[in-house]
Amino acid sequence: MQHSSSEAELQQFAWKLSLAILSQARGKEPEFYESLYRSYVDNGTEALNAQIKYLYHGSRVNKLFSKSDLKDHERLLDLRYPTEWYPETRAMQRSIHLHVGPTNSGKTFHALKRLEEAESGVYAGPLRLLAHEVYTRLNAKGILCDLLTGDERIERIEAEGRRNVMVSCTVEMVPINDEVDVAVIDEIQMIGDQDRGWAWTQALLGVKAKEVHLCGEARTVPLIRELAAQMGDKLEIHNYQRLTPLKPMYTSLYGNLKALKPGDCIVCFSRVGIHGLKREIEGLTHRRVAIVYGSLPPETRAQQARLFNDPNNDYDFLVASDAIGMGLNLSIKRIIFEKTSKFNGIQRLQINENQIKQIAGRAGRYRTALQPNDVNSADDKPNESSQLQLSQPNNVGYVTSLEPKDLPYIHKALKHEAEPITSAGIFPPANIINQFATYFPPDTPFGYILLRLFEVAHTHRNFYLCGLRELVKIADMIEPVKNLSIRDRIIFCSAPVNTREPKFRKICVAYARCIAKNGGGGLLDIPELNLDILDQKPTADKEYLSDLEALHRSLILYLWLSYRFEGVFITQAMASYVKELVEKNIDVALANFSVSSRLRKQLKSSRKIAVVNGSQGSPGCSTPELIRNDIVLPVSSILPQSEADSLFVRQPIEHMDVRSLRAEERPFEVRA
């Protein structure tokens, strides 16, 4: 079999690396060995393959760069002063109003009131749902407002034909080139998010607004004060106190769903679990249950919120995901955590204390299901007259857990004082990434270029680079597709891609091929899209539901790409219509999901096992079903099997926690 020179070099490198790993396994270089081992345990064989590949490309390109090249890299990637990336904004004299306080303190309400009074403005929220809420609220009040999200755009045109200048958008979509009177940036503490923080930083540094209203937690104050000084903007801080008391309960429900009371919300971190709880609660209590979670269409979520908020119907309970932790206005009396851990696609981890606190804070809204009130507007916030009701016991919000073992952590989280946010996420502008890529050979993987960029980049102490992990995964996913420009790859890496879903990966590659060909992007021209499933009768089959969800995500990505590659993905209207059909079928399938109660019991059982094994709440620990009973080094894909077998001895580990082994004791197995 013939190989190109680069393939031969890669094989030779893999051979040397394998010998090195064998030496390191004997204890010579445990840190290097440990990094490869952790890469495999945390992310599997694919991540280890990628790391080996990047080590090869690193050893290769290091020989190509002169000292002058390396100095050029450092100059190009001097990212210490991102405030200078927006010169037109710096030329303005802006006033920044920072509204800080706990959940249910009215901070967003006051900021939105100022937006309503302005002639032009923009609202930027963390979720598509929140952008929809503000869009609906403003238009209902006669204020024409556009909607701008990654996969949906609605433009309202005034009668005389002048385009409206009020926009509600997700934070990534803030139109920083448009000058407005007022900008409201919600959940500003997300500026410290490791993946999405760059979007809040971009909005804060770049939005051209005379007044910028930031809403969020008090831990952002030191950072915003420093950034305002760097930008030369005036800063005014508005402090708010919680309008209703929040009390943790000292007893859980002990798993008894019959103990639910009207106005209760059970928080569940699994979509299937949400529907399982809904079915079980309705069967036990003979009362209706509303549901809210992130991937529901905004219209559906708004309808479910209205049903729950209305005290004059039989929707007494709500089952929701952590999506309620960000600004959703729901009339909740008591928050009940089904559990305080969440599966992140790799392992089960304890929910962050700040997130527990934020979700818990949704309890105790003024207009609860126990307090009849006007429910025509699900978006109304407490007004001044409502403060007269503070002394009434009905306005107290309560927090507890479904199972007693979770209650101590909830109490701890509510007492937790979050550390101040000291740095803001940034991401290099596309022109810098594009220029940096020109230094590398054409066959260098884009994922490696991103890794190298993050290694070389120099940032100020107030900023950090974010989003690397997911970007590299997406870059690796579409790497085999030829004829994609660096610009194409940069855009695709910013897309809403679920890198953990195998079915979704084929779709991503298919879309990338359409971009590379600059055509063939009609919805019916992409065979990887499983549109035939729409011809099937909706069932409660788990595989059917999984296929529908994968198709829905594929259509969201199609619409997202259609706004960025308009000449390629040309059937946008059809995609929107098909997405609505899929959503209806998902609702039917989930409403009749017959195994949900059994599945919830299985999840509860597995959680008990995890507690016994000590894995719950331990960062870096896998759930029992994910602890591998052998360690696999997949170098056989680039080495002849005979050579690979001569390097490693097959030693499966049975009934043993591999994390307890010292580095030199951890055996490898090579599979064909």
XYZ file of C-alpha atoms in Angstrom, residues 3-446:
444
model
C 1.317 6.413 1.235
C 1.946 10.082 0.580
C 4.974 11.636 2.257
C 2.843 13.253 4.964
C 1.072 9.939 5.670
C 4.426 8.181 5.915
C 5.681 10.867 8.269
C 2.561 10.477 10.369
C 3.068 6.721 10.596
C 6.698 7.190 11.585
C 5.708 9.778 14.168
C 3.033 7.461 15.584
C 5.610 4.681 15.881
C 8.008 6.930 17.807
C 5.187 8.266 19.964
C 4.045 4.745 20.788
C 7.548 3.856 21.957
C 7.641 7.067 23.975
C 4.308 6.259 25.588
C 5.584 2.810 26.536
C 8.562 4.452 28.218
C 6.377 6.971 29.962
C 4.120 4.154 31.154
C 7.193 2.885 32.993
C 7.335 6.173 34.857
C 9.912 8.189 32.877
C 7.629 11.079 31.865
C 4.368 10.663 33.787
C 3.033 14.181 33.078
C 3.086 13.709 29.306
C 1.650 10.227 29.689
C -1.022 11.529 32.057
C -2.159 14.164 29.531
C -2.733 11.472 26.901
C -4.436 9.245 29.432
C -6.766 12.027 30.643
C -7.559 12.950 27.051
C -8.781 9.419 26.453
C -10.662 8.965 29.740
C -12.406 12.352 29.485
C -13.280 12.350 25.790
C -12.624 8.885 24.376
C -10.579 7.469 21.524
C -11.451 10.276 19.129
C -9.890 12.895 21.399
C -6.770 10.787 21.880
C -6.433 10.316 18.129
C -6.738 14.079 17.684
C -4.101 14.755 20.326
C -1.653 12.364 18.672
C -2.359 14.046 15.322
C -1.775 17.502 16.768
C 1.480 16.407 18.385
C 2.618 15.292 14.953
C 1.666 18.554 13.265
C 3.311 20.481 16.097
C 6.612 18.680 15.601
C 6.297 19.299 11.854
C 5.442 23.011 11.747
C 7.925 23.941 14.463
C 10.678 23.187 11.953
C 9.149 25.582 9.419
C 8.981 28.750 11.515
C 11.938 31.086 11.834
C 12.471 33.343 14.855
C 11.130 36.198 12.742
C 7.952 34.198 12.017
C 7.426 33.479 15.697
C 7.774 37.175 16.555
C 5.229 37.983 13.837
C 2.854 35.476 15.420
C 3.221 37.151 18.797
C 2.610 40.617 17.337
C -0.449 39.430 15.433
C -1.891 37.663 18.475
C -1.408 40.509 20.914
C -5.002 40.551 22.166
C -4.444 42.627 25.285
C -6.601 45.558 24.233
C -9.924 44.348 22.792
C -11.505 47.716 23.629
C -9.577 49.066 20.628
C -11.332 46.657 18.266
C -14.335 49.027 18.190
C -12.980 52.514 17.335
C -16.372 53.992 16.358
C -17.828 52.975 19.708
C -14.826 54.410 21.551
C -15.481 57.725 19.831
C -18.874 57.883 21.610
C -19.453 59.063 25.171
C -21.596 56.294 26.600
C -23.318 55.993 29.954
C -23.319 52.498 31.430
C -25.985 51.580 33.994
C -25.213 48.370 35.857
C -28.328 46.881 37.484
C -27.256 44.240 40.014
C -29.157 42.131 42.482
C -30.448 38.626 43.160
C -33.115 36.855 41.161
C -36.592 38.385 41.444
C -35.331 41.833 42.413
C -36.788 43.806 39.480
C -33.464 44.763 37.879
C -34.405 43.667 34.356
C -37.816 45.279 34.734
C -36.272 48.721 35.319
C -33.875 48.330 32.391
C -36.696 47.312 30.049
C -38.792 50.269 31.160
C -35.988 52.554 29.992
C -35.833 50.662 26.685
C -39.571 51.175 26.173
C -39.145 54.932 26.632
C -36.376 55.191 24.012
C -36.873 56.008 20.339
C -34.425 53.298 19.306
C -32.790 50.436 21.105
C -31.736 46.824 21.357
C -32.360 44.067 23.889
C -29.783 41.251 24.036
C -30.600 38.101 26.000
C -28.886 34.762 26.582
C -31.710 32.654 25.164
C -33.829 32.671 22.028
C -36.808 32.357 24.353
C -35.984 35.616 26.149
C -35.459 37.427 22.855
C -38.934 36.225 21.833
C -40.437 37.368 25.136
C -39.133 40.922 24.799
C -40.024 40.980 21.086
C -43.610 39.973 21.949
C -43.808 42.354 24.900
C -42.703 45.430 22.955
C -44.941 44.732 19.961
C -47.912 44.089 22.275
C -47.373 47.585 23.696
C -47.383 49.108 20.213
C -43.601 49.450 19.991
C -42.570 47.936 16.673
C -39.642 45.636 17.279
C -37.590 43.273 15.120
C -36.504 39.793 16.186
C -32.958 38.668 15.460
C -31.635 35.240 16.501
C -29.159 32.883 14.917
C -31.809 30.899 13.024
C -34.758 33.310 12.858
C -35.255 36.901 11.710
C -38.517 38.849 11.760
C -38.510 42.437 10.526
C -41.399 44.800 11.243
C -41.884 47.626 8.750
C -43.643 50.803 9.786
C -46.594 52.012 7.723
C -44.599 54.688 5.906
C -41.981 52.134 4.907
C -39.249 53.230 7.334
C -37.452 50.255 8.872
C -37.958 49.983 12.588
C -34.995 50.665 14.894
C -35.945 48.528 17.912
C -34.432 45.030 17.985
C -34.714 42.086 20.364
C -31.955 39.546 19.818
C -29.773 36.861 21.301
C -26.530 38.305 22.599
C -24.414 36.789 19.813
C -26.504 38.703 17.260
C -26.205 42.248 18.694
C -26.024 44.669 15.714
C -22.927 46.543 16.874
C -22.801 48.625 13.693
C -26.189 50.277 14.360
C -26.343 53.367 16.547
C -29.221 53.349 19.072
C -30.343 55.289 22.104
C -30.578 52.439 24.615
C -29.129 48.924 24.781
C -30.110 46.348 27.424
C -27.700 43.434 27.868
C -29.236 40.791 30.126
C -27.484 38.263 32.397
C -24.164 40.143 32.220
C -22.524 37.602 34.556
C -22.373 35.331 31.497
C -19.407 37.464 30.428
C -17.395 34.997 32.487
C -18.764 31.903 30.727
C -15.966 29.750 29.305
C -17.802 29.058 26.037
C -20.075 32.045 25.357
C -18.500 34.834 27.386
C -17.036 36.445 24.256
C -20.551 37.390 23.068
C -21.272 39.463 26.185
C -17.862 41.115 25.937
C -18.434 41.925 22.274
C -21.843 43.412 23.056
C -20.526 45.492 25.961
C -17.430 46.780 24.197
C -18.972 47.227 20.769
C -22.640 48.266 20.994
C -23.096 51.860 19.807
C -25.679 53.030 22.333
C -25.869 56.281 24.262
C -27.073 54.315 27.289
C -26.001 50.743 27.983
C -28.007 48.929 30.673
C -26.403 45.766 32.059
C -28.483 43.398 34.201
C -27.005 40.651 36.334
C -25.307 39.547 39.508
C -23.368 41.750 41.929
C -20.189 39.713 41.393
C -19.716 41.503 38.058
C -19.247 44.944 39.650
C -15.406 44.958 39.976
C -14.893 43.792 36.387
C -17.443 46.169 34.841
C -15.931 49.049 36.806
C -12.490 48.288 35.327
C -13.824 47.827 31.785
C -15.795 51.084 31.951
C -12.615 52.908 32.990
C -10.677 51.338 30.100
C -13.394 52.416 27.640
C -13.733 55.906 29.089
C -17.462 55.409 29.741
C -19.404 56.792 32.678
C -20.630 54.075 35.047
C -23.601 54.180 37.404
C -24.401 51.180 39.607
C -27.984 50.409 40.682
C -28.358 47.897 43.537
C -31.550 45.913 44.051
C -32.786 43.692 46.855
C -34.916 40.622 46.421
C -38.582 41.634 46.516
C -39.791 38.443 48.200
C -38.097 36.245 50.840
C -36.523 32.948 49.732
C -36.387 30.138 52.287
C -34.826 26.682 51.954
C -36.971 23.943 53.475
C -35.557 21.466 55.965
C -37.379 18.449 54.598
C -37.531 17.040 51.102
C -40.506 15.341 49.449
C -38.844 11.946 50.114
C -39.622 11.015 46.519
C -43.373 11.381 47.083
C -44.881 13.195 44.088
C -48.289 13.127 45.785
C -46.913 15.739 48.211
C -46.810 18.382 45.447
C -48.803 21.573 45.995
C -50.246 24.061 43.484
C -47.539 26.467 42.332
C -44.738 23.866 42.601
C -42.039 23.569 39.953
C -39.871 20.454 39.730
C -36.527 21.148 38.050
C -35.207 18.227 36.000
C -32.050 18.228 33.884
C -33.153 15.634 31.317
C -35.602 16.237 28.499
C -36.926 12.687 28.628
C -37.019 12.925 32.410
C -39.176 16.048 32.176
C -41.817 14.212 30.166
C -41.528 11.193 32.436
C -42.236 13.348 35.476
C -45.147 15.051 33.720
C -46.776 11.711 32.974
C -46.170 10.331 36.459
C -47.413 13.447 38.288
C -50.574 13.653 36.187
C -51.246 9.988 36.876
C -50.773 10.356 40.631
C -52.480 13.725 41.224
C -55.060 13.844 38.411
C -54.011 17.466 37.827
C -52.349 18.922 34.720
C -48.628 19.683 34.413
C -47.058 22.386 32.220
C -43.539 21.858 30.894
C -40.778 24.264 29.894
C -37.325 23.403 28.528
C -34.822 25.032 26.238
C -35.439 23.264 22.941
C -39.204 23.818 22.940
C -40.338 26.386 20.362
C -40.699 29.833 22.002
C -44.411 29.929 21.174
C -44.941 26.602 22.934
C -42.990 27.718 26.000
C -44.964 30.962 26.224
C -48.225 28.998 26.010
C -47.081 26.577 28.725
C -46.084 29.528 30.934
C -49.527 31.095 30.520
C -51.218 27.819 31.421
C -49.170 27.486 34.592
C -49.518 31.152 35.589
C -53.309 31.097 35.242
C -54.850 30.117 38.620
C -58.244 29.490 37.011
C -57.398 26.217 35.273
C -56.181 22.789 36.362
C -52.485 23.324 35.456
C -51.249 23.287 39.043
C -47.661 22.147 38.496
C -44.654 22.899 36.304
C -41.812 20.586 35.310
C -38.922 22.518 33.805
C -35.257 22.369 32.877
C -32.555 24.768 34.039
C -33.776 27.130 31.297
C -35.976 28.771 33.948
C -32.823 29.998 35.681
C -32.399 32.768 33.120
C -35.106 35.347 33.283
C -38.241 33.343 32.526
C -41.199 34.939 34.265
C -43.120 32.095 35.831
C -45.471 32.216 38.801
C -43.626 29.691 40.957
C -44.255 29.262 44.672
C -41.784 26.449 45.388
C -38.767 25.100 43.488
C -38.105 21.365 43.899
C -34.876 19.917 42.490
C -35.371 16.404 41.193
C -31.610 16.025 41.606
C -28.629 18.341 41.918
C -26.398 16.671 39.338
C -26.443 16.782 35.571
C -25.035 14.585 32.810
C -22.854 16.710 30.509
C -22.492 14.116 27.743
C -19.407 12.565 29.292
C -20.030 12.295 33.007
C -22.446 13.273 35.764
C -21.385 16.390 37.639
C -22.842 18.398 40.508
C -24.680 21.520 39.392
C -22.674 24.666 40.025
C -23.647 26.398 43.277
C -24.278 29.681 41.451
C -26.670 27.929 39.064
C -28.516 26.254 41.948
C -28.888 29.666 43.558
C -30.141 31.285 40.364
C -32.710 28.555 39.647
C -33.886 28.537 43.261
C -34.388 32.286 43.068
C -37.286 31.786 40.651
C -39.468 30.758 43.572
C -41.687 33.375 45.203
C -42.831 35.432 42.252
C -45.583 37.873 43.204
C -48.256 36.353 41.006
C -48.111 32.695 42.009
C -50.581 29.980 41.166
C -51.891 30.394 44.713
C -52.598 34.112 44.141
C -55.241 34.880 41.529
C -54.219 37.860 39.471
C -54.231 39.226 35.963
C -52.533 36.664 33.719
C -52.926 38.347 30.382
C -49.239 39.236 30.271
C -46.799 36.550 31.271
C -44.001 39.062 30.985
C -45.112 41.642 33.575
C -42.675 42.173 36.453
C -43.559 43.373 39.956
C -44.507 47.010 40.229
C -44.231 49.367 43.174
C -47.732 48.637 44.457
C -46.841 44.962 44.647
C -44.301 45.730 47.374
C -47.216 46.297 49.758
C -47.783 42.531 49.613
C -44.289 41.676 50.900
C -45.478 41.026 54.418
C -47.970 38.410 53.254
C -46.740 34.832 53.873
C -47.956 33.759 50.440
C -45.132 35.765 48.853
C -42.372 33.667 50.419
C -40.505 31.475 47.942
C -39.478 27.994 49.058
C -36.764 25.631 47.832
C -36.363 21.922 48.501
C -35.469 18.645 46.789
C -37.337 15.543 45.708
C -34.903 13.251 47.529
C -33.383 13.974 50.971
C -29.783 13.327 49.865
C -29.820 16.481 47.682
C -31.079 18.885 50.337
C -27.759 19.583 52.147
C -26.127 20.693 48.901
C -29.048 23.041 48.170
C -28.663 24.647 51.610
C -24.929 25.012 51.006
C -25.479 26.551 47.563
C -27.964 29.131 48.862
C -25.452 30.277 51.497
C -22.627 30.359 48.967
C -21.168 33.758 48.172
C -19.921 33.655 44.601
C -16.402 34.798 43.835
C -16.199 38.061 41.868
C -15.830 37.701 38.112
C -12.384 39.072 37.305
C -12.079 38.530 33.560
C -14.226 38.666 30.438
C -14.235 36.169 27.596
C -13.002 37.237 24.181
C -12.476 35.591 20.829
C -10.063 36.824 18.142
C -11.653 38.639 15.189
C -11.991 36.561 12.030
C -9.397 38.631 10.159
C -6.743 37.786 12.774
C -7.543 34.051 12.592
C -7.470 34.179 8.797
C -4.100 35.959 8.735
C -2.603 33.586 11.314
C -3.691 30.577 9.237
C -1.628 31.794 6.265
C 1.579 30.952 8.158
C 0.792 27.217 8.092
C 1.080 24.629 5.308
C -2.211 24.147 3.409
C -2.762 20.633 4.784
C -2.517 21.738 8.430
C -5.767 20.885 10.251
C -7.731 23.986 11.198
